Tab-separated table of C-alpha atoms and ligand atoms in Angstrom:
chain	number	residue	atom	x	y	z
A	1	UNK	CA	153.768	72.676	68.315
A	2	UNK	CA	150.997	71.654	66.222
A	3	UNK	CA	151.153	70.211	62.612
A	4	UNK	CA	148.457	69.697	60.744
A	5	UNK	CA	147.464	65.978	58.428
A	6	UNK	CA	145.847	65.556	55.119
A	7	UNK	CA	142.271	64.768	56.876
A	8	UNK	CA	141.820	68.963	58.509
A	9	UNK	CA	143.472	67.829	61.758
A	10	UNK	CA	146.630	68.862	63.356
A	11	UNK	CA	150.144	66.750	65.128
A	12	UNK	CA	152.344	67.427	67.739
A	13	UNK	CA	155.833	68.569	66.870
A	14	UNK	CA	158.182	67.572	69.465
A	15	UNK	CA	161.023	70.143	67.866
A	16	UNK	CA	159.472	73.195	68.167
A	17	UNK	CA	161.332	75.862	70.252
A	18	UNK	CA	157.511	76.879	71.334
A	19	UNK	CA	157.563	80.760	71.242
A	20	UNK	CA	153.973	81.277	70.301
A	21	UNK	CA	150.741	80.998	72.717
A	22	UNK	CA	147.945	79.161	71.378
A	23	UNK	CA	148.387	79.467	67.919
A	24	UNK	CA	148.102	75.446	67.161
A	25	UNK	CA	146.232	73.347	68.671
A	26	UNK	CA	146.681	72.013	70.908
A	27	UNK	CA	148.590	75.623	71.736
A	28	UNK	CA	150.763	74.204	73.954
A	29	UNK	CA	154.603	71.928	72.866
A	30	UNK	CA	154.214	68.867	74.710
A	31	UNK	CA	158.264	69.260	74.938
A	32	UNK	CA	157.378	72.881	76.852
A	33	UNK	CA	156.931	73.351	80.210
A	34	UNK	CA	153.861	72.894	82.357
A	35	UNK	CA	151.728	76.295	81.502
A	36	UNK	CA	151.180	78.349	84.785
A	37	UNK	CA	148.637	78.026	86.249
A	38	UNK	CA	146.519	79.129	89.594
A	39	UNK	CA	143.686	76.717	89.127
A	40	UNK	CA	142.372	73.679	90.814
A	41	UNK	CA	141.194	70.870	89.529
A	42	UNK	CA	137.888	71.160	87.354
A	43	UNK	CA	134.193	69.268	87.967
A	44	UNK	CA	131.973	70.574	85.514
A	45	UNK	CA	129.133	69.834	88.361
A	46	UNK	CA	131.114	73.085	89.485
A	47	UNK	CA	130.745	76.809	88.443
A	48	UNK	CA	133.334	77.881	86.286
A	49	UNK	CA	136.256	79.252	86.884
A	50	UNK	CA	136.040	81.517	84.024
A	51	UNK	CA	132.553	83.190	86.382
A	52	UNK	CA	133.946	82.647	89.718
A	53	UNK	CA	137.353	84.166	89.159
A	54	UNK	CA	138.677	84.809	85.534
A	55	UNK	CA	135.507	87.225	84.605
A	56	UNK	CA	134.900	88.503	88.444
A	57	UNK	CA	136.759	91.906	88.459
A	58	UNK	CA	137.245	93.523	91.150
A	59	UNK	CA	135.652	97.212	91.123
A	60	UNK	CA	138.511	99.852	91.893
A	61	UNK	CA	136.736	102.858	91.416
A	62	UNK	CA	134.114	104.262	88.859
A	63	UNK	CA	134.779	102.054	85.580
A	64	UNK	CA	137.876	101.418	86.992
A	65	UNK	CA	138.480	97.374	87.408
A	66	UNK	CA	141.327	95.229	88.210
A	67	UNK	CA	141.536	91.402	86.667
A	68	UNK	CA	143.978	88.679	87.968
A	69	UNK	CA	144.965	85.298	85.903
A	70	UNK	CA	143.954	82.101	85.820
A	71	UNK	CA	145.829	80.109	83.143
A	72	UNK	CA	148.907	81.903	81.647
A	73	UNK	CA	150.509	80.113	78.109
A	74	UNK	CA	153.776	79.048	77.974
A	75	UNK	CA	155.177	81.985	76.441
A	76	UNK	CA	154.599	83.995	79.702
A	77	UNK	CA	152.033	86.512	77.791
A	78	UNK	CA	148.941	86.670	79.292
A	79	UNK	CA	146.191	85.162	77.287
A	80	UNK	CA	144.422	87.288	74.198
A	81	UNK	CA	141.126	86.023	75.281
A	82	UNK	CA	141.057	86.562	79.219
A	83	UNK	CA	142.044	90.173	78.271
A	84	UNK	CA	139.629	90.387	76.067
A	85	UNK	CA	137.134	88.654	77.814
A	86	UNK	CA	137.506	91.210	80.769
A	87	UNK	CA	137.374	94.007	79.110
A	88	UNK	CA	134.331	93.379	78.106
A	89	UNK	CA	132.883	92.464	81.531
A	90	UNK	CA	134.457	96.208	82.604
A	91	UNK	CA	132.580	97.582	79.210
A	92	UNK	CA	129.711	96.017	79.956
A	93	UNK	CA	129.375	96.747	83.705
A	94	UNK	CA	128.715	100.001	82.474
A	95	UNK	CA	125.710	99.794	80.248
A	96	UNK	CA	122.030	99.396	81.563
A	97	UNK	CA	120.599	95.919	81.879
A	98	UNK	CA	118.966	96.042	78.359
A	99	UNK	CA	121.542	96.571	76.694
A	100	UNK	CA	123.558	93.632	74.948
A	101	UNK	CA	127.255	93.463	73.187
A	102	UNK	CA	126.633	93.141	69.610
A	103	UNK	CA	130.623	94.184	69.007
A	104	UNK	CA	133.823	94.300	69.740
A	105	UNK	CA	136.842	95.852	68.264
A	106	UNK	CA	140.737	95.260	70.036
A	107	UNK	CA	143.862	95.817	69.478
A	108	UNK	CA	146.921	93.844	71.386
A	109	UNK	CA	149.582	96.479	71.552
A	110	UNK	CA	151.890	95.089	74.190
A	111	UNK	CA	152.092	91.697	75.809
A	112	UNK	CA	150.439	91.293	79.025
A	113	UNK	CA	152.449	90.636	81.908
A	114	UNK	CA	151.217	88.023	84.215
A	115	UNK	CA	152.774	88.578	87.212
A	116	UNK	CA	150.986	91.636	87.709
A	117	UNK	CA	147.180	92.316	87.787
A	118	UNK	CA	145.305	94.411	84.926
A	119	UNK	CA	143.371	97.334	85.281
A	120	UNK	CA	140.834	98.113	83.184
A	121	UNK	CA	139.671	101.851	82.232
A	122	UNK	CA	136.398	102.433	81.156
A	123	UNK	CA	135.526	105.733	78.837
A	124	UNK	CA	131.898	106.358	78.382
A	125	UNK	CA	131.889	107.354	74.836
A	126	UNK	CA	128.839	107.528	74.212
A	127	UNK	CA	124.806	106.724	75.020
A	128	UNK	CA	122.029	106.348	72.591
A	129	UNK	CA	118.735	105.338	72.135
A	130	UNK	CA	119.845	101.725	71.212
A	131	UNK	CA	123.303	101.737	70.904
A	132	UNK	CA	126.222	102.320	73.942
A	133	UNK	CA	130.101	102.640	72.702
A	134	UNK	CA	132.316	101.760	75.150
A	135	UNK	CA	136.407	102.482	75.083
A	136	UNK	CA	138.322	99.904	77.758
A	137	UNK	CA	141.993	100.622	78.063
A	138	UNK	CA	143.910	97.430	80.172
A	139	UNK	CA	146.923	98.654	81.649
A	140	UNK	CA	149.670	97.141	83.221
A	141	UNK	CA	153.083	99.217	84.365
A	142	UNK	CA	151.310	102.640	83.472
A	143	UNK	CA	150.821	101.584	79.750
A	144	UNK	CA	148.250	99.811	77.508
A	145	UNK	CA	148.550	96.284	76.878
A	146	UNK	CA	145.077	96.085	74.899
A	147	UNK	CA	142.753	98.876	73.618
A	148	UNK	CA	139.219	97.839	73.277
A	149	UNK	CA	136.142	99.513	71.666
A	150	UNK	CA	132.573	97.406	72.879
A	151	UNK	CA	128.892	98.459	71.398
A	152	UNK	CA	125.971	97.663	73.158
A	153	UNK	CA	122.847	97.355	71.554
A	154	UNK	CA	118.739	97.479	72.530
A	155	UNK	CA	116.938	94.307	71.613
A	156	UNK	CA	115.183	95.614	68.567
A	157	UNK	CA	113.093	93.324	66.082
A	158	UNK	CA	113.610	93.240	62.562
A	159	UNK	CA	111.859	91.372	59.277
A	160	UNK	CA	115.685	91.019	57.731
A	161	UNK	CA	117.168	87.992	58.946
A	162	UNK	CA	119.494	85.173	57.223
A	163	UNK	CA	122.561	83.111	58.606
A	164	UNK	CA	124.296	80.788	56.645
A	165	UNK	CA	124.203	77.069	57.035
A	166	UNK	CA	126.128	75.496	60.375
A	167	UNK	CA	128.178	72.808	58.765
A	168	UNK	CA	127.147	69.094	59.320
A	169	UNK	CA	130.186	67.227	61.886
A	170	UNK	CA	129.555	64.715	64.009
A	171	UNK	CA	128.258	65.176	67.764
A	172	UNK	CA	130.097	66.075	70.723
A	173	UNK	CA	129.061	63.158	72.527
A	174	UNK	CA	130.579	61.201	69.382
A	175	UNK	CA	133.510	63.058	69.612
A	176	UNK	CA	136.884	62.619	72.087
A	177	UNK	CA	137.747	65.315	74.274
A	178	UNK	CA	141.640	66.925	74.038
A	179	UNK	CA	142.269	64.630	77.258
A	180	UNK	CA	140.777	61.828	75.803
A	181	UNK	CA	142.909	61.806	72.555
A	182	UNK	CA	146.461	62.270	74.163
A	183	UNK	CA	145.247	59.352	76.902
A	184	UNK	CA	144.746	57.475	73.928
A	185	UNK	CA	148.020	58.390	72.382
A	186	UNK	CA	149.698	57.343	75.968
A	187	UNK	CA	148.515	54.092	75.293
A	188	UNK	CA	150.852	53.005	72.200
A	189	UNK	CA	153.337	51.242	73.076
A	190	UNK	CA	155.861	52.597	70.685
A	191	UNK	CA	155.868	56.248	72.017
A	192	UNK	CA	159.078	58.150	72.370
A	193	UNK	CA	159.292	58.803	75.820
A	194	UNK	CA	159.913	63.091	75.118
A	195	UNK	CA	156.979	62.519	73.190
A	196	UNK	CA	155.523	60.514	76.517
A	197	UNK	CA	156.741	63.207	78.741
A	198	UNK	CA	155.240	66.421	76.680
A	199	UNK	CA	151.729	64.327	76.544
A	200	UNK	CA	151.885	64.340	80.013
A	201	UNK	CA	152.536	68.224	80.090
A	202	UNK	CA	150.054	68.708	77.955
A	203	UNK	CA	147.385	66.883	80.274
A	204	UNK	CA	149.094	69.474	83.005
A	205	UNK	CA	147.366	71.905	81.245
A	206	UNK	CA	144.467	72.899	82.847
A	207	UNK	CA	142.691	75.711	80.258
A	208	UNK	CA	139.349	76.256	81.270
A	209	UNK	CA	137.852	75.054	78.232
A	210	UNK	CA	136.762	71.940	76.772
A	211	UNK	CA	137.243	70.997	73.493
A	212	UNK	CA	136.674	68.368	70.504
A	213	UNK	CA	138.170	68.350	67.244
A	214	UNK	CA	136.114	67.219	64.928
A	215	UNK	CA	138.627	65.789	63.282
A	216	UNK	CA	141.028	64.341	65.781
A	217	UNK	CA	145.006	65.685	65.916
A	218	UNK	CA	147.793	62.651	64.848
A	219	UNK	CA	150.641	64.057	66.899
A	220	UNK	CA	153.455	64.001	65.503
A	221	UNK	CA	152.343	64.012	61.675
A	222	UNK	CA	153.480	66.086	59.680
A	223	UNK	CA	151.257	66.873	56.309
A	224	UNK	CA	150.051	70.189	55.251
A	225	UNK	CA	146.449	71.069	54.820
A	226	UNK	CA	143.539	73.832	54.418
A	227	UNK	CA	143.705	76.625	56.900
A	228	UNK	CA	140.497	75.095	58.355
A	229	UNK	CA	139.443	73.519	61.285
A	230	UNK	CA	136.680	72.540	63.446
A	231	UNK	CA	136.098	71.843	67.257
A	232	UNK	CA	133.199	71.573	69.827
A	233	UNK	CA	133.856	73.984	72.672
A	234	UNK	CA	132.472	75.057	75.627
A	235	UNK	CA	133.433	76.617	79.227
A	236	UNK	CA	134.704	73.658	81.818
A	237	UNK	CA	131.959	74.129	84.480
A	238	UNK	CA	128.416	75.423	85.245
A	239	UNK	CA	127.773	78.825	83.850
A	240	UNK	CA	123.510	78.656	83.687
A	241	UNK	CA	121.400	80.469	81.664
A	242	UNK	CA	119.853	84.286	81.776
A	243	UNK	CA	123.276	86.170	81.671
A	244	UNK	CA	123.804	86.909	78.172
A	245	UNK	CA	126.778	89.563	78.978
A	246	UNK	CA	128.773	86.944	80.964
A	247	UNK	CA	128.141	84.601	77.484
A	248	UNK	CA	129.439	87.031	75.659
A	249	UNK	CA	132.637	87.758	77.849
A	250	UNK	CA	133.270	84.037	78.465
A	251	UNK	CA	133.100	83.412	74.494
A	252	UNK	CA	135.691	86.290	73.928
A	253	UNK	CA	137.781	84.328	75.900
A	254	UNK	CA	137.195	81.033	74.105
A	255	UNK	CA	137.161	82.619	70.752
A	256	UNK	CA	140.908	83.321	70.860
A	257	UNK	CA	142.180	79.545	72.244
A	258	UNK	CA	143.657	78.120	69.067
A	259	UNK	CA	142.346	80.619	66.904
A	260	UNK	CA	145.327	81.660	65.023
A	261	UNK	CA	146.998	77.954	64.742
A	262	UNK	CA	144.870	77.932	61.738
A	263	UNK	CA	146.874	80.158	59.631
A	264	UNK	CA	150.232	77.436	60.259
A	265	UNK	CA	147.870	74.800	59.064
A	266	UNK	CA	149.208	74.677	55.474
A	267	UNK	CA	152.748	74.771	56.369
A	268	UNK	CA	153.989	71.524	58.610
A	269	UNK	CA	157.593	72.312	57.577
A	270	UNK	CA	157.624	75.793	59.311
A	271	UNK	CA	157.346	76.260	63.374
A	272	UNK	CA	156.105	79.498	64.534
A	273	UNK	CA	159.253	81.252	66.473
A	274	UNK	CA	157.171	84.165	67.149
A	275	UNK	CA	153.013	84.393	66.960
A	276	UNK	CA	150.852	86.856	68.835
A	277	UNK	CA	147.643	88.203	67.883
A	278	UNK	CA	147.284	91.516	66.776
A	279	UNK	CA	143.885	92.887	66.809
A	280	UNK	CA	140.516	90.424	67.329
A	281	UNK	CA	137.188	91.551	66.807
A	282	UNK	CA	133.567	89.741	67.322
A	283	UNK	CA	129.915	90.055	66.533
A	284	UNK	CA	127.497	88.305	68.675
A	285	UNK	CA	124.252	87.783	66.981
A	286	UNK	CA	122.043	85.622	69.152
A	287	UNK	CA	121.389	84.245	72.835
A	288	UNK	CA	123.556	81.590	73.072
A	289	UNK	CA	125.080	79.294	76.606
A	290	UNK	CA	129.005	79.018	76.533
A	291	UNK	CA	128.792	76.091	78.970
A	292	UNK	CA	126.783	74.393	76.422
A	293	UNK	CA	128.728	72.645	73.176
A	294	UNK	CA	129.066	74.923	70.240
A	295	UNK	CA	130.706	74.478	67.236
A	296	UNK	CA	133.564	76.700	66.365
A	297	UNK	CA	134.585	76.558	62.649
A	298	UNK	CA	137.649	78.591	62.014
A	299	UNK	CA	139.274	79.107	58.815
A	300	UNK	CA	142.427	81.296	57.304
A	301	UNK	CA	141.761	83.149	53.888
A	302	UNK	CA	145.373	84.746	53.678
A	303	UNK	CA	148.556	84.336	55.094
A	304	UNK	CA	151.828	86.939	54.721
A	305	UNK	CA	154.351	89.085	55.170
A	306	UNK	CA	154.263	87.713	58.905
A	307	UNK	CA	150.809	87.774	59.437
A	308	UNK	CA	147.971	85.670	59.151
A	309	UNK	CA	144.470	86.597	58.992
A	310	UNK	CA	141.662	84.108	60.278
A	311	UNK	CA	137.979	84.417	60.471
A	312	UNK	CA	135.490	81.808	62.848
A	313	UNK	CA	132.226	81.126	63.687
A	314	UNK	CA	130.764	79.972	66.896
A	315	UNK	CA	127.426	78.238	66.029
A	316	UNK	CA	124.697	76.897	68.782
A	317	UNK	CA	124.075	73.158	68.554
A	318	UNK	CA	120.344	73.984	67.283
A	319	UNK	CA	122.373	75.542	63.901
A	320	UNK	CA	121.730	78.897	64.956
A	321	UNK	CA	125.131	81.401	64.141
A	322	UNK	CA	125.762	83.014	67.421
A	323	UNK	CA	129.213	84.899	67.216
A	324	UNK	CA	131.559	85.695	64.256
A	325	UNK	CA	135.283	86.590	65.238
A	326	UNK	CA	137.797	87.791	62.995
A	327	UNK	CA	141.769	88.347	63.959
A	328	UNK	CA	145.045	88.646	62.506
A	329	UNK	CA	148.346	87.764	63.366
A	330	UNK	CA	152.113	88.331	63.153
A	331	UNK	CA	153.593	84.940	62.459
A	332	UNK	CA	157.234	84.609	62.368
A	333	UNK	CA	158.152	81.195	61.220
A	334	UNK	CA	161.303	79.391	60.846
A	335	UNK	CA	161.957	76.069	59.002
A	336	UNK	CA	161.306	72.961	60.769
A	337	UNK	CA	164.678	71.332	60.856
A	338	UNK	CA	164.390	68.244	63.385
A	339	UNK	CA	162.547	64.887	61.743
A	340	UNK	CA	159.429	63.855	63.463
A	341	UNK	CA	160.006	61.373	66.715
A	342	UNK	CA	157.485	58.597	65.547
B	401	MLC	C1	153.147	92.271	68.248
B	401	MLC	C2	154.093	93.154	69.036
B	401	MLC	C3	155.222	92.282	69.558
B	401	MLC	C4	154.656	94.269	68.196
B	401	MLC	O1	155.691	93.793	67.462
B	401	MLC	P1	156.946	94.711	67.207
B	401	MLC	O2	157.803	93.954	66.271
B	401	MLC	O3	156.538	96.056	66.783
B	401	MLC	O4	157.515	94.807	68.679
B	401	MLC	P2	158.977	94.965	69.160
B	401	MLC	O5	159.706	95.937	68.331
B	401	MLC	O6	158.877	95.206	70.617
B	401	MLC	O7	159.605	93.513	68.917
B	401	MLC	C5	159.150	92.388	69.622
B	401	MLC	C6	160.149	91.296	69.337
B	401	MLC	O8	160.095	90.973	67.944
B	401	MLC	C7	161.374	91.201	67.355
B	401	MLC	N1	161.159	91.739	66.031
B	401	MLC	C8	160.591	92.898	65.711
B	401	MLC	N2	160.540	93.042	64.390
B	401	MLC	C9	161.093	91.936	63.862
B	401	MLC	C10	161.331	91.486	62.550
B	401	MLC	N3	160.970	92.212	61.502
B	401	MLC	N4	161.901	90.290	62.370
B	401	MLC	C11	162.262	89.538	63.422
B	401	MLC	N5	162.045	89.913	64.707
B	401	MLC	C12	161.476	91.091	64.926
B	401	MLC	C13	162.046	92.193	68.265
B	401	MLC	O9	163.438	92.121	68.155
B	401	MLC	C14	161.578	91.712	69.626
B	401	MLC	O10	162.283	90.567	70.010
B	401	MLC	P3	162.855	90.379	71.481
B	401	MLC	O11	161.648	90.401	72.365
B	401	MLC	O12	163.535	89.062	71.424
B	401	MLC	O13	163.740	91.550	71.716
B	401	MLC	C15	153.383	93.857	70.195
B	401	MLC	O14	152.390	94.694	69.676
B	401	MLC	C16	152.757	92.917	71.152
B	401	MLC	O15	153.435	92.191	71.896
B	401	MLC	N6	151.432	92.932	71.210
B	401	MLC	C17	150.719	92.025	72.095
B	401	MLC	C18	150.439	90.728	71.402
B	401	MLC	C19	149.734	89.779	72.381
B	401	MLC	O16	150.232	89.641	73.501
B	401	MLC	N7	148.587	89.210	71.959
B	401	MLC	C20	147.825	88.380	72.864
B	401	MLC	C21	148.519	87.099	73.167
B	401	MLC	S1	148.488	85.994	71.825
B	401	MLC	C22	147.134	85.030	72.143
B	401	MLC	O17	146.679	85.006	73.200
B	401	MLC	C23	146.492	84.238	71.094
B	401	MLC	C24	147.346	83.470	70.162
B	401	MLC	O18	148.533	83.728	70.092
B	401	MLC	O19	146.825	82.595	69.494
């Protein structure tokens, strides 16, 4: 489980008992066992995985889809963001080709199972002139595991128009990748060999994103800081331009890895026991490429009574503010009782 240091970056804690799926980053325990998963290898000269299988449902009947997995956390509950991420390819398979998602609004209300597919229900609720509401129920044993509401909106110009600022980081190509970080890490000689072993796992882990923290994790650290962090992010393979729907499904799905690790950030001396997010919602504002590097600047403004609230912001490399996400949580923590292994 992830810690966080004094410079906005988070450590590995080898104790952790590991209940909670991707709520630190990295999301996994290196002490936890290898995540499931169904995937090969990735080449980024290669079309994603998230197009090619995560996001390619397979039509049932009228709005009626069925999704399979591709990687499944630790905790054995399916991913937030591939549910989310497909019901909004269901949602949107519905809607004519000028229409865009400009929103989403979920709730998790049961934990997805993976050894069983998800079907995905699609309610027409209702057509306008330039909005579409969609209502995607994803069910699994007969019951909802997620309840989704997507709007769809008409290209439509408009004099108002402000963003805030994209903050200033450093580059992705000055930046390590995940990999790239623990392989460094691998390389002291003074590692604990659990620690050597979970590092390993970790590298097992074959998410279909890429990442870079801005500011890189020191595993096994332990020093509280703001609920804020940064990475670069983007979809492991080719996606291509001129979908704008599949951009917004496959940055539903990234907009949920790590997400609500930022709410722990302040508190190194608790481990999650139990984390799960609740409800997410997003906003897309602009065209944007997930297989291209964005920034994604997440940040917590409250924490309590076993929840955790965080907000983010995907922004295009150009500056532009593409998608805003909010979500909360329900973090159950206990105290962190085992000393760090370095
Ligand atoms: C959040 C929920 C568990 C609802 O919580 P409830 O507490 O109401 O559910 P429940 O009664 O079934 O209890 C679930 C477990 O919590 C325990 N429990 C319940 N209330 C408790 C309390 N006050 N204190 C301590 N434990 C408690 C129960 O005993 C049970 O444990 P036991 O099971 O041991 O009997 C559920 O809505 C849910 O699973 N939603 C789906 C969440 C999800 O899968 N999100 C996406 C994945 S997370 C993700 O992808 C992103 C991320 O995490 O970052």
């Amino acid at each position: 489980m992830a810690d966080q240091t004094d410079d906005g970056t988070k450590t590995l804690d080898s104790s952790d008992s590991g209940e909670s799926p991707g709520v630190v980053f990295p999301p996994e325990s290196p002490e936890e066992g290898i995540p499931h998963s169904s995937a090969t290898h990735f080449n980024n000269d290669l079309k994603s995985v998230l197009v090619t299988s995560v996001l390619n449902l397979e039509a049932l009947d009228v709005d009626l889809y069925r999704g399979t997995h591709h990687w499944v956390p630790r905790t054995q509950r399916l991913f937030g963001g591939q549910i989310v991420g497909q019901a909004l390819v269901a949602a949107a398979k519905s809607v004519s080709d000028h229409h865009y998602a400009h929103s989403l609004h979920c709730y998790f209300v049961r934990a997805g199972d993976p050894k069983v597919p998800v079907l995905y229900q699609v309610e027409r609720t209702r057509d306008g002139r330039s909005f579409c509401v969609r209502s995607v129920k994803a069910i699994q044993h007969g019951q909802p595991i997620l309840i989704c509401q997507a709007s769809f909106h008409m290209l439509q110009e408009s004099p108002l128009q402000h963003q805030f600022t994209m903050p200033v980081v450093p580059q992705p190509e000055d930046l390590l990748t995940v990999e790239e970080l623990i392989h460094q890490y691998l390389s002291k000689p003074d590692l604990a060999e659990t620690a050597r072993q979970g590092l390993n796992k970790l590298l097992a882990n074959e998410v279909p994103i890429e990442i870079k923290p801005v500011n890189p994790p020191h595993f096994y650290r332990h020093t509280a800081t703001q609920p804020k962090q940064l990475f670069w992010v983007r979809a492991r393979g080719h996606i291509g331009e001129g979908n704008m729907k599949l951009h917004c499904c496959v940055a539903a799905y990234v907009s949920d890895y790590a997400f609500l690790g930022t709410a722990l950030l302040p508190y190194p001396n608790y481990r999650a026991k139990f984390s799960a997010s609740l409800d997410h919602a997003m906003w897309f504002h602009s065209t944007f490429r997930t297989d291209e590097w964005m920034l994604y600047e997440c940040e917590s403004p409250w924490a309590g009574g076993s929840r955790g609230l965080v907000q983010g912001r995907l922004w295009r490399r150009d500056g532009v503010l593409a998608v805003s996400c909010s979500q909360e949580g329900v973090l159950r923590v206990r105290p962190a009782t085992q000393p760090s292994k370095l």
